[in-house]
Amino acid sequence: AWVLLNGILDEFLQQYGSLIPIHVDEVVERLQSVFSESFSSPHRKVMVQHLMQSYQRMSGTAMMRDFRVNYKRHVLTMDDLSTLYGQNWLNDQVMNMYGDLVMDAVPDRVHFFNSFFYDKLRTKGYEGVKRWTKNVDIFQKKYLLIPIHLEVHWSLVCVNVPERTVTYFDSQRTLNRRCPKHIAKYLQAEAIKREQKEFYSGWRGLFKMNVARQNNDSDCGAFVLQYCKCLALEQPFCFGQQDMPKLRRLMYKELCHCRLTL
């Protein structure tokens, strides 16, 4: 069985570059399906866990350094994917590729803005970002998703275009009043440029303060990506801090498969 276990772990390693997204239960399930006997007793589970850990420690196999995920113009390295491990902070590469996967799941409904967009808007004004949407008519979409990265914290703005609302989602519940104002001004400028008169005015800023809340300093990025996925798929937010380890593993896999698990 243990020789086979190494084979199973090798297979996961080829697929994901590391064992970061693999839960011991998945390995147990695979062993059970091959041997048609139970490996889920606490004693056997602990053994599987130990073998996974020693496998990870073996030189060279803990991580495939040259593992890459390519999707459109995105390239994720092992360094990028590792930000999904444990309590690490997600980086822009992960944020932007995942945002594209969200957008590509419902392309007619959603436009996802690159994580550098807001900073450019804040520092350079409309002139700095007016070319960012030259190939997309944002007023034809239902939702615009704009990740906000301020120093060390991620939050999200979701624009509901038909309802003209600019809603701020923050898992730490900090009130950033300037942010929706900046976005509303951007939307007005864009509407004027495109001569979309019905969008010249009437934008309202809202704060969603009763959203799933993080209770550490490291999961804000993971929360933002889950908000994006739920908003785009029009699903309720039914996750919280306790779900983050599982959701981080799922997002890692979604990135490697280049599609969302719906």
PDB file of N, CA and C in Angstrom, residues 16-18 20 63-70 74-84 91 93-94 97 252 255-256:
ATOM      1  N   TYR A  16      -0.098  19.346  -9.539  1.00  0.00           N
ATOM      2  CA  TYR A  16      -0.191  20.612  -8.795  1.00  0.00           C
ATOM      3  C   TYR A  16       1.154  21.222  -8.401  1.00  0.00           C
ATOM      4  N   GLY A  17       2.260  20.540  -8.712  1.00  0.00           N
ATOM      5  CA  GLY A  17       3.564  21.111  -8.389  1.00  0.00           C
ATOM      6  C   GLY A  17       3.953  20.994  -6.938  1.00  0.00           C
ATOM      7  N   SER A  18       2.981  20.671  -6.076  1.00  0.00           N
ATOM      8  CA  SER A  18       3.245  20.503  -4.647  1.00  0.00           C
ATOM      9  C   SER A  18       2.059  19.758  -4.044  1.00  0.00           C
ATOM     10  N   ILE A  20       0.433  21.106  -1.538  1.00  0.00           N
ATOM     11  CA  ILE A  20      -0.302  22.149  -0.808  1.00  0.00           C
ATOM     12  C   ILE A  20      -1.821  21.960  -0.898  1.00  0.00           C
ATOM     13  N   MET A  63       8.516  20.105  -3.712  1.00  0.00           N
ATOM     14  CA  MET A  63       7.922  21.061  -4.632  1.00  0.00           C
ATOM     15  C   MET A  63       8.635  20.959  -5.966  1.00  0.00           C
ATOM     16  N   MET A  64       7.899  21.047  -7.038  1.00  0.00           N
ATOM     17  CA  MET A  64       8.548  21.068  -8.340  1.00  0.00           C
ATOM     18  C   MET A  64       8.847  22.522  -8.682  1.00  0.00           C
ATOM     19  N   ARG A  65      10.073  22.910  -8.469  1.00  0.00           N
ATOM     20  CA  ARG A  65      10.452  24.322  -8.611  1.00  0.00           C
ATOM     21  C   ARG A  65      10.077  24.920  -9.962  1.00  0.00           C
ATOM     22  N   ASP A  66      10.146  24.094 -11.010  1.00  0.00           N
ATOM     23  CA  ASP A  66       9.907  24.661 -12.343  1.00  0.00           C
ATOM     24  C   ASP A  66       8.467  24.474 -12.815  1.00  0.00           C
ATOM     25  N   PHE A  67       7.583  24.092 -11.882  1.00  0.00           N
ATOM     26  CA  PHE A  67       6.164  23.935 -12.220  1.00  0.00           C
ATOM     27  C   PHE A  67       5.578  25.302 -12.615  1.00  0.00           C
ATOM     28  N   ARG A  68       4.794  25.326 -13.703  1.00  0.00           N
ATOM     29  CA  ARG A  68       4.176  26.575 -14.166  1.00  0.00           C
ATOM     30  C   ARG A  68       2.729  26.328 -14.557  1.00  0.00           C
ATOM     31  N   VAL A  69       1.894  27.327 -14.325  1.00  0.00           N
ATOM     32  CA  VAL A  69       0.533  27.298 -14.883  1.00  0.00           C
ATOM     33  C   VAL A  69       0.447  28.457 -15.863  1.00  0.00           C
ATOM     34  N   ASN A  70       0.090  28.161 -17.107  1.00  0.00           N
ATOM     35  CA  ASN A  70      -0.063  29.201 -18.130  1.00  0.00           C
ATOM     36  C   ASN A  70      -1.525  29.318 -18.520  1.00  0.00           C
ATOM     37  N   HIS A  74      -1.340  34.998 -18.306  1.00  0.00           N
ATOM     38  CA  HIS A  74      -0.886  34.742 -16.933  1.00  0.00           C
ATOM     39  C   HIS A  74       0.115  33.589 -16.894  1.00  0.00           C
ATOM     40  N   VAL A  75       1.127  33.746 -16.072  1.00  0.00           N
ATOM     41  CA  VAL A  75       2.020  32.629 -15.763  1.00  0.00           C
ATOM     42  C   VAL A  75       2.150  32.575 -14.247  1.00  0.00           C
ATOM     43  N   LEU A  76       1.729  31.461 -13.661  1.00  0.00           N
ATOM     44  CA  LEU A  76       1.874  31.294 -12.217  1.00  0.00           C
ATOM     45  C   LEU A  76       3.042  30.355 -11.954  1.00  0.00           C
ATOM     46  N   THR A  77       3.945  30.798 -11.092  1.00  0.00           N
ATOM     47  CA  THR A  77       5.061  29.958 -10.689  1.00  0.00           C
ATOM     48  C   THR A  77       4.725  29.305  -9.346  1.00  0.00           C
ATOM     49  N   MET A  78       5.625  28.450  -8.888  1.00  0.00           N
ATOM     50  CA  MET A  78       5.445  27.826  -7.581  1.00  0.00           C
ATOM     51  C   MET A  78       5.416  28.881  -6.479  1.00  0.00           C
ATOM     52  N   ASP A  79       6.186  29.957  -6.653  1.00  0.00           N
ATOM     53  CA  ASP A  79       6.192  31.035  -5.656  1.00  0.00           C
ATOM     54  C   ASP A  79       4.808  31.676  -5.548  1.00  0.00           C
ATOM     55  N   ASP A  80       4.153  31.863  -6.706  1.00  0.00           N
ATOM     56  CA  ASP A  80       2.806  32.455  -6.701  1.00  0.00           C
ATOM     57  C   ASP A  80       1.815  31.505  -6.030  1.00  0.00           C
ATOM     58  N   LEU A  81       1.822  30.253  -6.477  1.00  0.00           N
ATOM     59  CA  LEU A  81       0.860  29.273  -5.946  1.00  0.00           C
ATOM     60  C   LEU A  81       1.057  29.056  -4.448  1.00  0.00           C
ATOM     61  N   SER A  82       2.300  29.154  -4.000  1.00  0.00           N
ATOM     62  CA  SER A  82       2.581  28.940  -2.574  1.00  0.00           C
ATOM     63  C   SER A  82       1.941  29.994  -1.688  1.00  0.00           C
ATOM     64  N   THR A  83       1.539  31.132  -2.285  1.00  0.00           N
ATOM     65  CA  THR A  83       0.878  32.149  -1.446  1.00  0.00           C
ATOM     66  C   THR A  83      -0.484  31.651  -0.972  1.00  0.00           C
ATOM     67  N   LEU A  84      -0.981  30.567  -1.586  1.00  0.00           N
ATOM     68  CA  LEU A  84      -2.261  29.994  -1.125  1.00  0.00           C
ATOM     69  C   LEU A  84      -2.071  29.048   0.050  1.00  0.00           C
ATOM     70  N   ASN A  91      -0.843  36.980  -3.596  1.00  0.00           N
ATOM     71  CA  ASN A  91      -0.202  38.045  -4.370  1.00  0.00           C
ATOM     72  C   ASN A  91      -1.043  38.437  -5.588  1.00  0.00           C
ATOM     73  N   GLN A  93      -0.480  38.123  -8.767  1.00  0.00           N
ATOM     74  CA  GLN A  93      -0.563  37.134  -9.845  1.00  0.00           C
ATOM     75  C   GLN A  93      -1.734  36.189  -9.616  1.00  0.00           C
ATOM     76  N   VAL A  94      -1.853  35.706  -8.382  1.00  0.00           N
ATOM     77  CA  VAL A  94      -2.942  34.788  -8.042  1.00  0.00           C
ATOM     78  C   VAL A  94      -4.283  35.517  -8.151  1.00  0.00           C
ATOM     79  N   MET A  97      -5.139  36.146 -12.006  1.00  0.00           N
ATOM     80  CA  MET A  97      -5.522  34.981 -12.806  1.00  0.00           C
ATOM     81  C   MET A  97      -6.856  34.423 -12.309  1.00  0.00           C
ATOM     82  N   TYR A 252      -6.405  26.816  -5.259  1.00  0.00           N
ATOM     83  CA  TYR A 252      -5.137  26.330  -5.819  1.00  0.00           C
ATOM     84  C   TYR A 252      -5.426  25.366  -6.973  1.00  0.00           C
ATOM     85  N   LEU A 255      -6.937  27.083 -10.063  1.00  0.00           N
ATOM     86  CA  LEU A 255      -5.902  27.767 -10.841  1.00  0.00           C
ATOM     87  C   LEU A 255      -5.130  26.769 -11.697  1.00  0.00           C
ATOM     88  N   CYS A 256      -4.795  25.615 -11.139  1.00  0.00           N
ATOM     89  CA  CYS A 256      -4.047  24.615 -11.914  1.00  0.00           C
ATOM     90  C   CYS A 256      -4.893  24.038 -13.047  1.00  0.00           C
TER      91      CYS A 256
END
